Amino acid sequence: MKREINIALFCVFLALAWTGCAKRDRPPVREVVVYASVDQVFSEPILRDFEKETGIKVRAVFDTEEAKSTGVMNRLIAEKGNPQADVFWANEPIRAEVLKQKGIADIYRSPQAEAIPEIYRDPEGYWTGFSARARVLVVNKQIQDPPTTIHAYTDPKWKGQGLIANPLFGTTTVHIAALFSKWGDEKAMAFMASMKTNAVGVSTSNGESADFVASGRYAFSLVDSDDAVSRMRQGKSIEMVYPDQGPDEPGCLIVPNAVVLIKGARHPDNARKLIDYLLSPETERKLAFADCAQIPLHSGVEIPKEMKALEAIKVMRIDYARVAETLQAIQPYLKEWVGL
Amino acid sequence: MTKRIVLSLAVGFLFLAGLLPLLLLLIQSVSEEGRLTFDAYRDLLFTKNQWILLGRSLVLAGLCALVSTVTGTTLGLILGKTDLPWRRTFTVLYALPLFVPPYIMAVSWFHILGREGLVRGLLGPTVAAVTSDWLLGLPGCVWILSSIFSPLVMLLTLAFIRGIPPRLEEAGRIVASWTGVLRHVTIPMILPAVMLSALLVFILTLGEFGVPHFLRYHVFPVEFFTQFAAFYDFRAATVMAMPLIGLTLMALAFERLCLRKKTYIIQSIGHGQRRLVIPLNRSRRVGILILVGTLSFMWTVLPLLTLLFESLSSSAYPRAWTLAGHSLMRSLVYSAIAATVLTMLGLLTGYLVHDRSFRFWMFLDSIILFLFALPGSVLGIGLILLWNRPVTQAVYASPMILLLGLVAKYAALTHRISVSTLEQIPASMEEAACMAGARWLRRFRQILIPLARPGLIVAWLTAFIFCMRDTELAMLVYPPGCDTLPVRTFTLMANGSSDLIAALCMIMVLGTLIPLGLLSLAMKGCWGGHVEYPISIRP
């Protein structure tokens, strides 16, 4: 009998614990659900500030760039029929484009977006870019006469010394797709083939690429500017080069964050408030001074001294929607290139 | 009648939690725009590279199963059958890596053996380059995964050793040395546990993505990760999971073949019965102590100490607690509830398979292992597709969806432990109660559950540990704002400071260890309450 009582008490405890959880989980009246593929260490403080300033409770699902945002993107796609998210904060605009093409994004033209250059906004209003990263060359400081162009990858002088993150995922895919979109398939495929001939190494992520260059295993690598800045702030032996800045060169690829209103959002008004907040110059200033060191797209926003303002960089002119289409078309080719 | 209703309810629950989402995915994998197509399967079968990756996965899983089974069984025998000092301490030490998600152990080993790691500081860059090359590949994967999964084999071996009746070993000792008794009595008695744990390690390694990916050893799970991450193609990802499941079923068939025609009728040790312990002489004691101590230092102390030292900054623990305190509490509550449900469910399905109550017992046994082998991300997508509907919003938007996923994913653990436990209970016990007129429910409650109690405790603890460390499934289905500790640690790892991550890992280890310690203290009497002391019988 005593045993039965113990078991019953244990079950009651579990039930109470569960109820306690469920009570906390019950949505308050003022809330917004955001799925973020921007690393949690950078996105969470911004979302907490939004909570403090507006009183709107933020319930978030986070993912990481390292995990290639597998969690949130697949959740968003699988939840299409009954969306749970109100807002998607993407770490680059291509994922936002994928959501637009799959009918998961909704139109919202934020008043805060008016001062953001048009190139970084979806013309139909399905996504808006903010706080960007530049695709830069990170170079080991010991290297004499460091490369200044991405063509260093195919230059025999640098054979076996170049490194690139897996082009199947993340911002590296965006970069390769941008090259395909800009150069055309033939030239881009020749470039990729030359990279193979020139024994370019492939790492699992941009962060790892930056670490390998810092340790001297490779001379240079294309990475995101935040990966370079964070290693420079740690005192690692690297420098950051904005590639292809010459008069006849295409310029540096800019990869902004993108924010999307989800179609069928349960809290559309709060979602719009959060989007306005994310697109504000103040949020861009915070993200510039955070360790992610992102470049504001609003002009005149204060930035740390080691960063260049957007106006000071020669930017590669691309159409992000076209890049997204190209990206999906070249994925099988990239899979083969990587050897999977 | 009651028996059929109760067992049908258990099967029904499993059907809802695991089988139905899986069926939905399988149907999607063979249909495109309303027509039946096997294109995705054909593409898979005719791609050479995927077979190479599958071969690599098979090699890795086979090696890990072999190393973990040999090491875990040996450790289980040493810690469960000899009078080696500090057995409890060693048991806890060896079990610790099991509490941590595998990728964290990989990160810790990278801090030790990597080019910039501890080895570089101690032995110089040349040695560090060698250890780094060794770590980044098959040997590193086998080393780390074996250190994580050997404790599972060890714990199951320990649990089964407790069920061996002393009279059998006593009888053996009259005519044979301890080596002979171990060979002909003890090891055959624990063979079901050894085979079960080898099977579990094989399946766990086969589906492991994090450690091989981190160590740049390409294995088959990278295929469905690619389908998810680069193509967002659920159909192809489901297809990619099929070969892993096929290999699992082959391993299951092998296990059945090995245990065929063997019966294991073992009586539980009653109160007052003494378990036999192998007395070690001085030289052997010292030798084994050095061996066990060295291995525990290398597999557990070194990586965890690295994490501990990394976490020892003034602000790491307060920051980690602020950021992840709620996540830890959620993990504990969810895991405790899931482990309880899993133990009850596992006992019922285990009984069904043991008793062969329904004709489809073998199908059920296979399907439970099938779900265990299914990658968590594939199961997660299946759960979303099935449960994310307006009518089931209450389930999907609550932690209930995570509970369903955990139950489906880890049912194999409690189910198989229950089957092995029930095999140790003589059928005569239940038959006698039946003859005396006791109905099934009463027999189940008053005969089987008390006799199976040690096995049920092991099942609960195993389920609790695996639910606590689950990342892949939880990542896809946790309700917004209700993440678990492994998910939070994983998402904070990206660009998070290393002291914070190390502190989160230590909190996770302690968060698992403290409730387990309290529980084992509270349940001390459940193991039989016997006194053990070394005895020496000369043949």
Short mmCIF file of N, CA and C in Angstrom, two decimals, chain B residues 178-290:
data_model
loop_
_atom_site.label_atom_id
_atom_site.label_comp_id
_atom_site.label_asym_id
_atom_site.label_seq_id
_atom_site.Cartn_x
_atom_site.Cartn_y
_atom_site.Cartn_z
N TRP B 178 37.99 -19.00 -10.95
CA TRP B 178 37.14 -17.84 -11.27
C TRP B 178 37.11 -17.57 -12.78
N THR B 179 38.25 -17.82 -13.45
CA THR B 179 38.28 -17.62 -14.92
C THR B 179 37.24 -18.53 -15.57
N GLY B 180 37.20 -19.78 -15.12
CA GLY B 180 36.23 -20.73 -15.68
C GLY B 180 34.81 -20.32 -15.36
N VAL B 181 34.57 -19.84 -14.14
CA VAL B 181 33.22 -19.41 -13.76
C VAL B 181 32.79 -18.21 -14.61
N LEU B 182 33.72 -17.30 -14.80
CA LEU B 182 33.39 -16.13 -15.62
C LEU B 182 33.05 -16.56 -17.05
N ARG B 183 33.86 -17.49 -17.58
CA ARG B 183 33.66 -17.94 -18.98
C ARG B 183 32.38 -18.73 -19.15
N HIS B 184 32.10 -19.60 -18.19
CA HIS B 184 30.99 -20.54 -18.41
C HIS B 184 29.71 -20.18 -17.67
N VAL B 185 29.79 -19.29 -16.69
CA VAL B 185 28.56 -18.94 -15.94
C VAL B 185 28.24 -17.45 -16.10
N THR B 186 29.16 -16.59 -15.62
CA THR B 186 28.85 -15.16 -15.53
C THR B 186 28.62 -14.53 -16.91
N ILE B 187 29.60 -14.69 -17.81
CA ILE B 187 29.49 -14.03 -19.13
C ILE B 187 28.29 -14.57 -19.92
N PRO B 188 28.08 -15.88 -19.99
CA PRO B 188 26.85 -16.32 -20.68
C PRO B 188 25.58 -15.74 -20.08
N MET B 189 25.59 -15.56 -18.75
CA MET B 189 24.39 -15.00 -18.09
C MET B 189 24.14 -13.55 -18.50
N ILE B 190 25.23 -12.80 -18.70
CA ILE B 190 25.04 -11.39 -19.04
C ILE B 190 25.07 -11.16 -20.56
N LEU B 191 25.13 -12.23 -21.31
CA LEU B 191 25.21 -12.11 -22.77
C LEU B 191 24.06 -11.27 -23.38
N PRO B 192 22.80 -11.45 -22.90
CA PRO B 192 21.74 -10.60 -23.47
C PRO B 192 22.05 -9.12 -23.29
N ALA B 193 22.60 -8.76 -22.12
CA ALA B 193 22.93 -7.34 -21.87
C ALA B 193 24.05 -6.89 -22.79
N VAL B 194 25.04 -7.77 -22.99
CA VAL B 194 26.18 -7.43 -23.84
C VAL B 194 25.71 -7.23 -25.28
N MET B 195 24.88 -8.16 -25.76
CA MET B 195 24.38 -8.05 -27.14
C MET B 195 23.48 -6.82 -27.30
N LEU B 196 22.63 -6.60 -26.29
CA LEU B 196 21.73 -5.44 -26.34
C LEU B 196 22.55 -4.15 -26.39
N SER B 197 23.56 -4.05 -25.52
CA SER B 197 24.32 -2.80 -25.48
C SER B 197 25.15 -2.63 -26.76
N ALA B 198 25.65 -3.74 -27.31
CA ALA B 198 26.39 -3.64 -28.59
C ALA B 198 25.46 -3.12 -29.68
N LEU B 199 24.24 -3.62 -29.68
CA LEU B 199 23.25 -3.18 -30.68
C LEU B 199 22.93 -1.69 -30.51
N LEU B 200 22.74 -1.28 -29.25
CA LEU B 200 22.41 0.13 -28.99
C LEU B 200 23.57 1.04 -29.41
N VAL B 201 24.79 0.64 -29.08
CA VAL B 201 25.96 1.46 -29.44
C VAL B 201 26.08 1.54 -30.97
N PHE B 202 25.86 0.41 -31.63
CA PHE B 202 25.93 0.38 -33.09
C PHE B 202 24.93 1.37 -33.69
N ILE B 203 23.69 1.33 -33.19
CA ILE B 203 22.65 2.21 -33.74
C ILE B 203 22.96 3.68 -33.43
N LEU B 204 23.38 3.92 -32.18
CA LEU B 204 23.67 5.30 -31.78
C LEU B 204 24.81 5.88 -32.63
N THR B 205 25.83 5.07 -32.88
CA THR B 205 26.97 5.57 -33.68
C THR B 205 26.57 5.76 -35.14
N LEU B 206 25.76 4.85 -35.62
CA LEU B 206 25.34 4.91 -37.02
C LEU B 206 24.61 6.23 -37.32
N GLY B 207 23.81 6.70 -36.37
CA GLY B 207 23.05 7.93 -36.59
C GLY B 207 23.77 9.17 -36.12
N GLU B 208 24.97 9.02 -35.56
CA GLU B 208 25.68 10.16 -34.98
C GLU B 208 26.23 11.07 -36.09
N PHE B 209 25.89 12.32 -36.00
CA PHE B 209 26.35 13.27 -37.01
C PHE B 209 27.36 14.27 -36.43
N GLY B 210 27.06 14.74 -35.21
CA GLY B 210 27.82 15.86 -34.62
C GLY B 210 29.31 15.59 -34.52
N VAL B 211 29.70 14.46 -33.92
CA VAL B 211 31.13 14.19 -33.68
C VAL B 211 31.88 13.97 -35.01
N PRO B 212 31.38 13.07 -35.90
CA PRO B 212 32.12 12.91 -37.17
C PRO B 212 32.19 14.20 -37.98
N HIS B 213 31.11 15.00 -37.95
CA HIS B 213 31.12 16.26 -38.70
C HIS B 213 32.17 17.20 -38.13
N PHE B 214 32.20 17.30 -36.80
CA PHE B 214 33.17 18.18 -36.15
C PHE B 214 34.60 17.72 -36.44
N LEU B 215 34.80 16.39 -36.50
CA LEU B 215 36.15 15.86 -36.72
C LEU B 215 36.43 15.61 -38.20
N ARG B 216 35.56 16.13 -39.06
CA ARG B 216 35.73 16.07 -40.51
C ARG B 216 35.90 14.66 -41.05
N TYR B 217 35.16 13.71 -40.46
CA TYR B 217 35.14 12.37 -41.01
C TYR B 217 33.75 12.18 -41.63
N HIS B 218 33.70 12.22 -42.96
CA HIS B 218 32.40 12.18 -43.62
C HIS B 218 31.74 10.81 -43.50
N VAL B 219 30.55 10.81 -42.94
CA VAL B 219 29.79 9.57 -42.80
C VAL B 219 28.41 9.77 -43.42
N PHE B 220 27.62 8.72 -43.44
CA PHE B 220 26.36 8.79 -44.17
C PHE B 220 25.37 9.85 -43.62
N PRO B 221 25.28 10.05 -42.30
CA PRO B 221 24.32 11.05 -41.82
C PRO B 221 24.53 12.44 -42.42
N VAL B 222 25.74 12.72 -42.93
CA VAL B 222 25.97 14.01 -43.57
C VAL B 222 25.05 14.17 -44.79
N GLU B 223 24.64 13.02 -45.37
CA GLU B 223 23.75 13.05 -46.53
C GLU B 223 22.40 13.67 -46.19
N PHE B 224 21.75 13.15 -45.11
CA PHE B 224 20.44 13.74 -44.84
C PHE B 224 20.56 15.11 -44.21
N PHE B 225 21.71 15.39 -43.57
CA PHE B 225 21.93 16.75 -43.09
C PHE B 225 21.96 17.71 -44.29
N THR B 226 22.65 17.27 -45.35
CA THR B 226 22.75 18.09 -46.55
C THR B 226 21.36 18.30 -47.17
N GLN B 227 20.57 17.24 -47.20
CA GLN B 227 19.22 17.36 -47.77
C GLN B 227 18.38 18.36 -46.98
N PHE B 228 18.60 18.37 -45.67
CA PHE B 228 17.86 19.32 -44.82
C PHE B 228 18.40 20.73 -44.95
N ALA B 229 19.75 20.84 -44.81
CA ALA B 229 20.34 22.16 -44.67
C ALA B 229 20.53 22.89 -46.00
N ALA B 230 20.81 22.14 -47.06
CA ALA B 230 21.09 22.81 -48.34
C ALA B 230 19.88 22.79 -49.27
N PHE B 231 19.07 21.73 -49.18
CA PHE B 231 17.97 21.59 -50.14
C PHE B 231 16.59 21.72 -49.52
N TYR B 232 16.49 21.67 -48.19
CA TYR B 232 15.20 21.70 -47.47
C TYR B 232 14.26 20.66 -48.05
N ASP B 233 14.79 19.50 -48.38
CA ASP B 233 14.02 18.46 -49.06
C ASP B 233 13.70 17.34 -48.07
N PHE B 234 12.49 17.37 -47.49
CA PHE B 234 12.11 16.38 -46.48
C PHE B 234 12.02 14.98 -47.09
N ARG B 235 11.57 14.95 -48.35
CA ARG B 235 11.36 13.68 -49.03
C ARG B 235 12.71 12.94 -49.17
N ALA B 236 13.69 13.68 -49.70
CA ALA B 236 15.01 13.08 -49.89
C ALA B 236 15.64 12.73 -48.54
N ALA B 237 15.42 13.59 -47.54
CA ALA B 237 16.01 13.32 -46.22
C ALA B 237 15.44 12.03 -45.64
N THR B 238 14.14 11.80 -45.85
CA THR B 238 13.53 10.56 -45.36
C THR B 238 14.16 9.36 -46.07
N VAL B 239 14.32 9.50 -47.38
CA VAL B 239 14.90 8.39 -48.15
C VAL B 239 16.33 8.10 -47.66
N MET B 240 17.06 9.19 -47.38
CA MET B 240 18.45 9.03 -46.93
C MET B 240 18.55 8.31 -45.59
N ALA B 241 17.47 8.37 -44.80
CA ALA B 241 17.49 7.70 -43.50
C ALA B 241 17.28 6.20 -43.64
N MET B 242 16.74 5.77 -44.77
CA MET B 242 16.37 4.36 -44.94
C MET B 242 17.54 3.38 -44.84
N PRO B 243 18.69 3.67 -45.50
CA PRO B 243 19.80 2.72 -45.37
C PRO B 243 20.26 2.52 -43.93
N LEU B 244 20.20 3.60 -43.14
CA LEU B 244 20.60 3.47 -41.73
C LEU B 244 19.64 2.53 -41.01
N ILE B 245 18.37 2.68 -41.35
CA ILE B 245 17.37 1.83 -40.70
C ILE B 245 17.55 0.38 -41.17
N GLY B 246 17.88 0.21 -42.45
CA GLY B 246 18.14 -1.14 -42.98
C GLY B 246 19.29 -1.80 -42.22
N LEU B 247 20.37 -1.03 -41.99
CA LEU B 247 21.51 -1.57 -41.27
C LEU B 247 21.13 -1.92 -39.83
N THR B 248 20.26 -1.09 -39.25
CA THR B 248 19.81 -1.36 -37.88
C THR B 248 19.06 -2.69 -37.83
N LEU B 249 18.19 -2.90 -38.79
CA LEU B 249 17.41 -4.14 -38.79
C LEU B 249 18.33 -5.35 -39.00
N MET B 250 19.39 -5.16 -39.80
CA MET B 250 20.35 -6.26 -39.99
C MET B 250 21.07 -6.56 -38.67
N ALA B 251 21.42 -5.48 -37.95
CA ALA B 251 22.08 -5.68 -36.65
C ALA B 251 21.14 -6.39 -35.68
N LEU B 252 19.86 -6.03 -35.75
CA LEU B 252 18.85 -6.66 -34.88
C LEU B 252 18.75 -8.16 -35.22
N ALA B 253 18.75 -8.48 -36.51
CA ALA B 253 18.68 -9.88 -36.93
C ALA B 253 19.90 -10.64 -36.43
N PHE B 254 21.07 -9.98 -36.49
CA PHE B 254 22.31 -10.60 -36.02
C PHE B 254 22.22 -10.89 -34.51
N GLU B 255 21.66 -9.90 -33.79
CA GLU B 255 21.51 -10.08 -32.33
C GLU B 255 20.61 -11.27 -32.04
N ARG B 256 19.49 -11.38 -32.80
CA ARG B 256 18.55 -12.48 -32.59
C ARG B 256 19.20 -13.82 -32.90
N LEU B 257 20.05 -13.81 -33.94
CA LEU B 257 20.73 -15.04 -34.35
C LEU B 257 21.69 -15.49 -33.24
N CYS B 258 22.39 -14.51 -32.65
CA CYS B 258 23.36 -14.84 -31.61
C CYS B 258 22.67 -15.39 -30.35
N LEU B 259 21.49 -14.88 -30.06
CA LEU B 259 20.82 -15.27 -28.81
C LEU B 259 19.84 -16.42 -29.02
N ARG B 260 19.78 -16.93 -30.27
CA ARG B 260 18.83 -17.99 -30.57
C ARG B 260 19.16 -19.23 -29.75
N LYS B 261 18.15 -19.94 -29.37
CA LYS B 261 18.27 -21.20 -28.63
C LYS B 261 18.94 -21.02 -27.27
N LYS B 262 19.08 -19.81 -26.83
CA LYS B 262 19.66 -19.62 -25.50
C LYS B 262 18.56 -19.15 -24.56
N THR B 263 18.48 -19.74 -23.40
CA THR B 263 17.47 -19.30 -22.45
C THR B 263 18.18 -18.77 -21.21
N TYR B 264 17.64 -17.76 -20.65
CA TYR B 264 18.28 -17.12 -19.50
C TYR B 264 17.27 -17.00 -18.38
N ILE B 265 17.09 -18.06 -17.68
CA ILE B 265 16.17 -18.02 -16.55
C ILE B 265 16.99 -17.77 -15.29
N ILE B 266 16.94 -16.56 -14.87
CA ILE B 266 17.77 -16.17 -13.74
C ILE B 266 16.87 -15.65 -12.63
N GLN B 267 17.13 -16.10 -11.43
CA GLN B 267 16.32 -15.61 -10.32
C GLN B 267 16.93 -14.34 -9.75
N SER B 268 16.06 -13.42 -9.36
CA SER B 268 16.56 -12.21 -8.72
C SER B 268 17.11 -12.57 -7.35
N ILE B 269 18.07 -11.76 -6.94
CA ILE B 269 18.66 -12.01 -5.61
C ILE B 269 17.70 -11.51 -4.55
N GLY B 270 17.38 -12.35 -3.65
CA GLY B 270 16.45 -11.95 -2.60
C GLY B 270 17.18 -11.31 -1.44
N HIS B 271 16.40 -10.84 -0.48
CA HIS B 271 17.00 -10.24 0.71
C HIS B 271 17.82 -11.30 1.45
N GLY B 272 18.96 -10.92 1.91
CA GLY B 272 19.78 -11.83 2.69
C GLY B 272 20.73 -12.67 1.85
N GLN B 273 20.50 -12.70 0.52
CA GLN B 273 21.41 -13.47 -0.34
C GLN B 273 22.66 -12.66 -0.61
N ARG B 274 23.79 -13.37 -0.69
CA ARG B 274 25.06 -12.67 -0.87
C ARG B 274 25.56 -12.84 -2.30
N ARG B 275 25.98 -11.70 -2.90
CA ARG B 275 26.54 -11.81 -4.24
C ARG B 275 28.03 -12.15 -4.13
N LEU B 276 28.47 -13.04 -4.98
CA LEU B 276 29.88 -13.43 -4.92
C LEU B 276 30.76 -12.36 -5.55
N VAL B 277 31.88 -12.13 -4.90
CA VAL B 277 32.82 -11.13 -5.40
C VAL B 277 34.17 -11.79 -5.60
N ILE B 278 34.82 -11.47 -6.70
CA ILE B 278 36.13 -12.08 -6.97
C ILE B 278 37.19 -11.37 -6.14
N PRO B 279 37.87 -12.11 -5.24
CA PRO B 279 38.91 -11.44 -4.45
C PRO B 279 40.18 -11.28 -5.29
N LEU B 280 40.72 -10.10 -5.30
CA LEU B 280 41.94 -9.85 -6.08
C LEU B 280 43.14 -9.88 -5.14
N ASN B 281 44.20 -10.55 -5.56
CA ASN B 281 45.40 -10.47 -4.72
C ASN B 281 46.08 -9.11 -4.94
N ARG B 282 47.06 -8.82 -4.13
CA ARG B 282 47.65 -7.49 -4.09
C ARG B 282 48.16 -7.01 -5.46
N SER B 283 48.93 -7.90 -6.13
CA SER B 283 49.54 -7.45 -7.39
C SER B 283 48.46 -7.19 -8.45
N ARG B 284 47.47 -8.10 -8.50
CA ARG B 284 46.39 -7.89 -9.49
C ARG B 284 45.59 -6.63 -9.17
N ARG B 285 45.35 -6.43 -7.87
CA ARG B 285 44.57 -5.25 -7.46
C ARG B 285 45.26 -3.97 -7.93
N VAL B 286 46.59 -3.93 -7.69
CA VAL B 286 47.34 -2.73 -8.08
C VAL B 286 47.33 -2.57 -9.60
N GLY B 287 47.56 -3.69 -10.30
CA GLY B 287 47.60 -3.65 -11.77
C GLY B 287 46.27 -3.18 -12.35
N ILE B 288 45.19 -3.79 -11.88
CA ILE B 288 43.86 -3.42 -12.42
C ILE B 288 43.51 -1.99 -12.04
N LEU B 289 43.89 -1.62 -10.81
CA LEU B 289 43.61 -0.25 -10.35
C LEU B 289 44.30 0.77 -11.25
N ILE B 290 45.55 0.48 -11.60
CA ILE B 290 46.30 1.40 -12.48
C ILE B 290 45.62 1.47 -13.85
#
